[in-house]
C-alpha cells in the first residue's frame, strides 16, 4: 500500500516537474505574429508566400541557437482582407498571445486601420507585403511601423519617371476603390504633377468590377497617352480585358500587383504582356536566394510570389537584429534599435546597413526596384531603351 502511495506521489511530482519545465520553455520562447489575408482577396497568395519566408527565417535562426539564446515561434492570424477582423487580430496577438512584433498585413487598408494600435501598445510592426505609402508615416509621437517591401510612392516615382522619359504628356489614371487604390491614386496625382505631367483624368472602379469600358472610354476621350492602373492583380487584369473590348491599347503602367499569378490567370498570356511595373527582384540569383527558393517553391501558388518569401525572410532577420541589439523584447527598445542598427543585417534580398532612421522607416526604395513585364508567360526585365535611360536624378518624390 505504502509502495503504491509512494509511486503515485513520484508520478505526480514527475508530471509537475515536466509541466514546470514545459511552461519555462514556453516562457523562454519569443512569440512573433503574422496578421494578414491568407484566403480572401486577390493578394492572399502574397500573404501565404510571406508566411513561408517568415517561417524559413525562424527555422534558420532557431537552428543557429535562437536570439539571445531564446527560440522564435510564429502565431498566424488570417484577417480575410477585412479591416475589422484585422483590428481584432492585432489586439488578440498583442494582448492575448503576447507577441513582441507583428508582420503583415497583406492589404494596405488594414494596416491603416490598426497602425494606431501598434503605436499605442509600443509593438513593432514590420510590413513585408502591403505597399501603401502612408503605412509607415508618423502620425505624431513614436512610430512603430516599419517595412521591408515595395512602397507605393517609390513605385509611382519610378513609373512616372518612365512616362516622363518616354515623352508622354497626358496621363490617364485608374484606381480601385480600396485603401490601396486610394493611396496609389493620391501618389500618382502628386508625383505626376512633380514631373510636370497632366494627370487630371482619373477614374475609379470596385475590386469586383469586370467591365471598365465606361471609365476607359472617358480616359480615351480625354486624350490620355498612357494609362496608370493602381489595383490588385485580378481587377488590373479586368482593366486590360476591358481595353480589349473597346480595342484601345495605350501603353500601360501598373502597380506591382501585375506580377501576381491572379493577374496573369485573369488576363491570359497575351494581355498579361501589356503592363510595365516594378518589382524588387526578378529571379533568384544569389546562392541564398536560390537555396530559399528551393525550400519554398513547392508551397508557393506560383514562382512569381517569391519576392514575398524574401521580404518575409528579411523582415524576421531585421526583427531578430533589433531584439539582439536591444538585449530583450521591450518594444520601445526594439524600435530604438531598428532606427539605429549598429551591425549590418544579412538578408536574402540584400545586406541592410542602417536601413532605418528616426524619420525613415522604409528598408527598400526605388533604387532597389527594377522595371518588369510578362513575356512569353514568364516575368522578364523591361529591357526597352526608356527603362535603361532612367537615372536616380529622374526620379521625383
PDB file of C-alpha atoms in Angstrom, residues 73-176:
ATOM      1  CA  UNK A  73       7.862  30.918 -32.686  1.00  0.00           C
ATOM      2  CA  UNK A  74       5.146  32.223 -35.019  1.00  0.00           C
ATOM      3  CA  UNK A  75       1.452  32.833 -34.328  1.00  0.00           C
ATOM      4  CA  UNK A  76      -0.621  33.259 -37.514  1.00  0.00           C
ATOM      5  CA  UNK A  77      -3.920  35.097 -37.912  1.00  0.00           C
ATOM      6  CA  UNK A  78      -5.855  35.346 -41.212  1.00  0.00           C
ATOM      7  CA  UNK A  79      -7.662  38.697 -41.428  1.00  0.00           C
ATOM      8  CA  UNK A  80      -9.581  37.643 -44.581  1.00  0.00           C
ATOM      9  CA  UNK A  81      -8.922  41.096 -46.067  1.00  0.00           C
ATOM     10  CA  UNK A  82     -11.412  42.647 -43.617  1.00  0.00           C
ATOM     11  CA  UNK A  83     -10.290  45.725 -41.613  1.00  0.00           C
ATOM     12  CA  UNK A  84     -12.483  44.887 -38.547  1.00  0.00           C
ATOM     13  CA  UNK A  85     -11.079  41.348 -38.482  1.00  0.00           C
ATOM     14  CA  UNK A  86      -7.547  42.684 -38.890  1.00  0.00           C
ATOM     15  CA  UNK A  87      -8.040  45.060 -35.950  1.00  0.00           C
ATOM     16  CA  UNK A  88      -9.384  42.189 -33.839  1.00  0.00           C
ATOM     17  CA  UNK A  89      -6.399  40.024 -34.810  1.00  0.00           C
ATOM     18  CA  UNK A  90      -3.968  42.762 -33.867  1.00  0.00           C
ATOM     19  CA  UNK A  91      -5.425  43.094 -30.379  1.00  0.00           C
ATOM     20  CA  UNK A  92      -5.525  39.314 -29.969  1.00  0.00           C
ATOM     21  CA  UNK A  93      -1.901  38.871 -30.996  1.00  0.00           C
ATOM     22  CA  UNK A  94      -0.645  41.628 -28.702  1.00  0.00           C
ATOM     23  CA  UNK A  95      -2.908  41.272 -25.660  1.00  0.00           C
ATOM     24  CA  UNK A  96      -3.559  37.521 -25.589  1.00  0.00           C
ATOM     25  CA  UNK A  97      -0.705  35.884 -27.473  1.00  0.00           C
ATOM     26  CA  UNK A  98       1.871  38.394 -26.134  1.00  0.00           C
ATOM     27  CA  UNK A  99       3.776  38.651 -29.418  1.00  0.00           C
ATOM     28  CA  UNK A 100       6.719  41.053 -29.440  1.00  0.00           C
ATOM     29  CA  UNK A 101       6.368  42.047 -33.120  1.00  0.00           C
ATOM     30  CA  UNK A 102       3.775  41.680 -35.880  1.00  0.00           C
ATOM     31  CA  UNK A 103       4.367  41.031 -39.593  1.00  0.00           C
ATOM     32  CA  UNK A 104       1.922  41.962 -42.343  1.00  0.00           C
ATOM     33  CA  UNK A 105      -0.689  42.820 -43.331  1.00  0.00           C
ATOM     34  CA  UNK A 106      -1.381  41.698 -46.889  1.00  0.00           C
ATOM     35  CA  UNK A 107      -3.690  44.627 -47.672  1.00  0.00           C
ATOM     36  CA  UNK A 108      -2.617  48.228 -47.107  1.00  0.00           C
ATOM     37  CA  UNK A 109      -6.021  49.433 -45.924  1.00  0.00           C
ATOM     38  CA  UNK A 110      -5.897  47.040 -42.982  1.00  0.00           C
ATOM     39  CA  UNK A 111      -2.550  48.429 -41.823  1.00  0.00           C
ATOM     40  CA  UNK A 112      -4.025  51.911 -41.878  1.00  0.00           C
ATOM     41  CA  UNK A 113      -6.955  50.630 -39.800  1.00  0.00           C
ATOM     42  CA  UNK A 114      -4.773  49.365 -36.953  1.00  0.00           C
ATOM     43  CA  UNK A 115      -1.456  51.212 -37.049  1.00  0.00           C
ATOM     44  CA  UNK A 116      -2.599  53.255 -34.050  1.00  0.00           C
ATOM     45  CA  UNK A 117      -2.731  50.027 -32.025  1.00  0.00           C
ATOM     46  CA  UNK A 118       0.922  49.223 -32.720  1.00  0.00           C
ATOM     47  CA  UNK A 119       1.924  52.765 -31.785  1.00  0.00           C
ATOM     48  CA  UNK A 120      -0.182  52.896 -28.630  1.00  0.00           C
ATOM     49  CA  UNK A 121       0.943  49.498 -27.364  1.00  0.00           C
ATOM     50  CA  UNK A 122       4.563  50.031 -28.458  1.00  0.00           C
ATOM     51  CA  UNK A 123       4.761  46.856 -30.519  1.00  0.00           C
ATOM     52  CA  UNK A 124       6.866  46.930 -33.672  1.00  0.00           C
ATOM     53  CA  UNK A 125       5.040  46.141 -36.918  1.00  0.00           C
ATOM     54  CA  UNK A 126       7.302  45.051 -39.781  1.00  0.00           C
ATOM     55  CA  UNK A 127       5.402  45.238 -43.054  1.00  0.00           C
ATOM     56  CA  UNK A 128       6.520  42.915 -45.844  1.00  0.00           C
ATOM     57  CA  UNK A 129       3.608  42.885 -48.312  1.00  0.00           C
ATOM     58  CA  UNK A 130       1.218  45.874 -48.275  1.00  0.00           C
ATOM     59  CA  UNK A 131       2.792  48.826 -50.089  1.00  0.00           C
ATOM     60  CA  UNK A 132       0.533  51.739 -49.072  1.00  0.00           C
ATOM     61  CA  UNK A 133       2.652  54.881 -48.776  1.00  0.00           C
ATOM     62  CA  UNK A 134       1.123  56.185 -45.544  1.00  0.00           C
ATOM     63  CA  UNK A 135       1.579  52.939 -43.585  1.00  0.00           C
ATOM     64  CA  UNK A 136       4.977  53.933 -42.208  1.00  0.00           C
ATOM     65  CA  UNK A 137       4.331  57.669 -41.962  1.00  0.00           C
ATOM     66  CA  UNK A 138       4.443  59.045 -38.454  1.00  0.00           C
ATOM     67  CA  UNK A 139       1.195  60.398 -37.050  1.00  0.00           C
ATOM     68  CA  UNK A 140       2.940  62.124 -34.167  1.00  0.00           C
ATOM     69  CA  UNK A 141       4.890  60.586 -31.331  1.00  0.00           C
ATOM     70  CA  UNK A 142       6.982  57.449 -31.643  1.00  0.00           C
ATOM     71  CA  UNK A 143       6.402  55.427 -34.808  1.00  0.00           C
ATOM     72  CA  UNK A 144       6.379  51.612 -34.538  1.00  0.00           C
ATOM     73  CA  UNK A 145       5.515  50.970 -38.201  1.00  0.00           C
ATOM     74  CA  UNK A 146       8.445  49.697 -40.297  1.00  0.00           C
ATOM     75  CA  UNK A 147       8.587  47.961 -43.674  1.00  0.00           C
ATOM     76  CA  UNK A 148      10.845  45.853 -45.877  1.00  0.00           C
ATOM     77  CA  UNK A 149       8.952  45.548 -49.174  1.00  0.00           C
ATOM     78  CA  UNK A 150       7.693  47.570 -52.087  1.00  0.00           C
ATOM     79  CA  UNK A 151       6.394  51.059 -51.340  1.00  0.00           C
ATOM     80  CA  UNK A 152       3.646  52.523 -53.499  1.00  0.00           C
ATOM     81  CA  UNK A 153       5.103  56.015 -53.695  1.00  0.00           C
ATOM     82  CA  UNK A 154       8.530  54.665 -54.656  1.00  0.00           C
ATOM     83  CA  UNK A 155       6.924  52.573 -57.414  1.00  0.00           C
ATOM     84  CA  UNK A 156       4.928  55.561 -58.641  1.00  0.00           C
ATOM     85  CA  UNK A 157       8.075  57.693 -58.613  1.00  0.00           C
ATOM     86  CA  UNK A 158       9.858  55.198 -60.843  1.00  0.00           C
ATOM     87  CA  UNK A 159       6.904  54.699 -63.199  1.00  0.00           C
ATOM     88  CA  UNK A 160       6.215  58.425 -63.569  1.00  0.00           C
ATOM     89  CA  UNK A 161       9.901  58.942 -64.366  1.00  0.00           C
ATOM     90  CA  UNK A 162       9.464  56.292 -67.065  1.00  0.00           C
ATOM     91  CA  UNK A 163       6.421  58.121 -68.502  1.00  0.00           C
ATOM     92  CA  UNK A 164       8.283  61.438 -68.489  1.00  0.00           C
ATOM     93  CA  UNK A 165      11.372  59.926 -70.130  1.00  0.00           C
ATOM     94  CA  UNK A 166       9.179  58.310 -72.810  1.00  0.00           C
ATOM     95  CA  UNK A 167       7.821  61.744 -73.721  1.00  0.00           C
ATOM     96  CA  UNK A 168       4.199  61.345 -72.595  1.00  0.00           C
ATOM     97  CA  UNK A 169       2.360  64.481 -71.502  1.00  0.00           C
ATOM     98  CA  UNK A 170      -1.219  63.373 -70.760  1.00  0.00           C
ATOM     99  CA  UNK A 171      -1.605  60.542 -68.226  1.00  0.00           C
ATOM    100  CA  UNK A 172      -4.848  58.668 -67.537  1.00  0.00           C
ATOM    101  CA  UNK A 173      -5.285  57.192 -64.055  1.00  0.00           C
ATOM    102  CA  UNK A 174      -7.324  54.139 -62.981  1.00  0.00           C
ATOM    103  CA  UNK A 175      -7.583  53.040 -59.335  1.00  0.00           C
ATOM    104  CA  UNK A 176      -9.649  50.563 -57.338  1.00  0.00           C
TER     105      UNK A 176
END
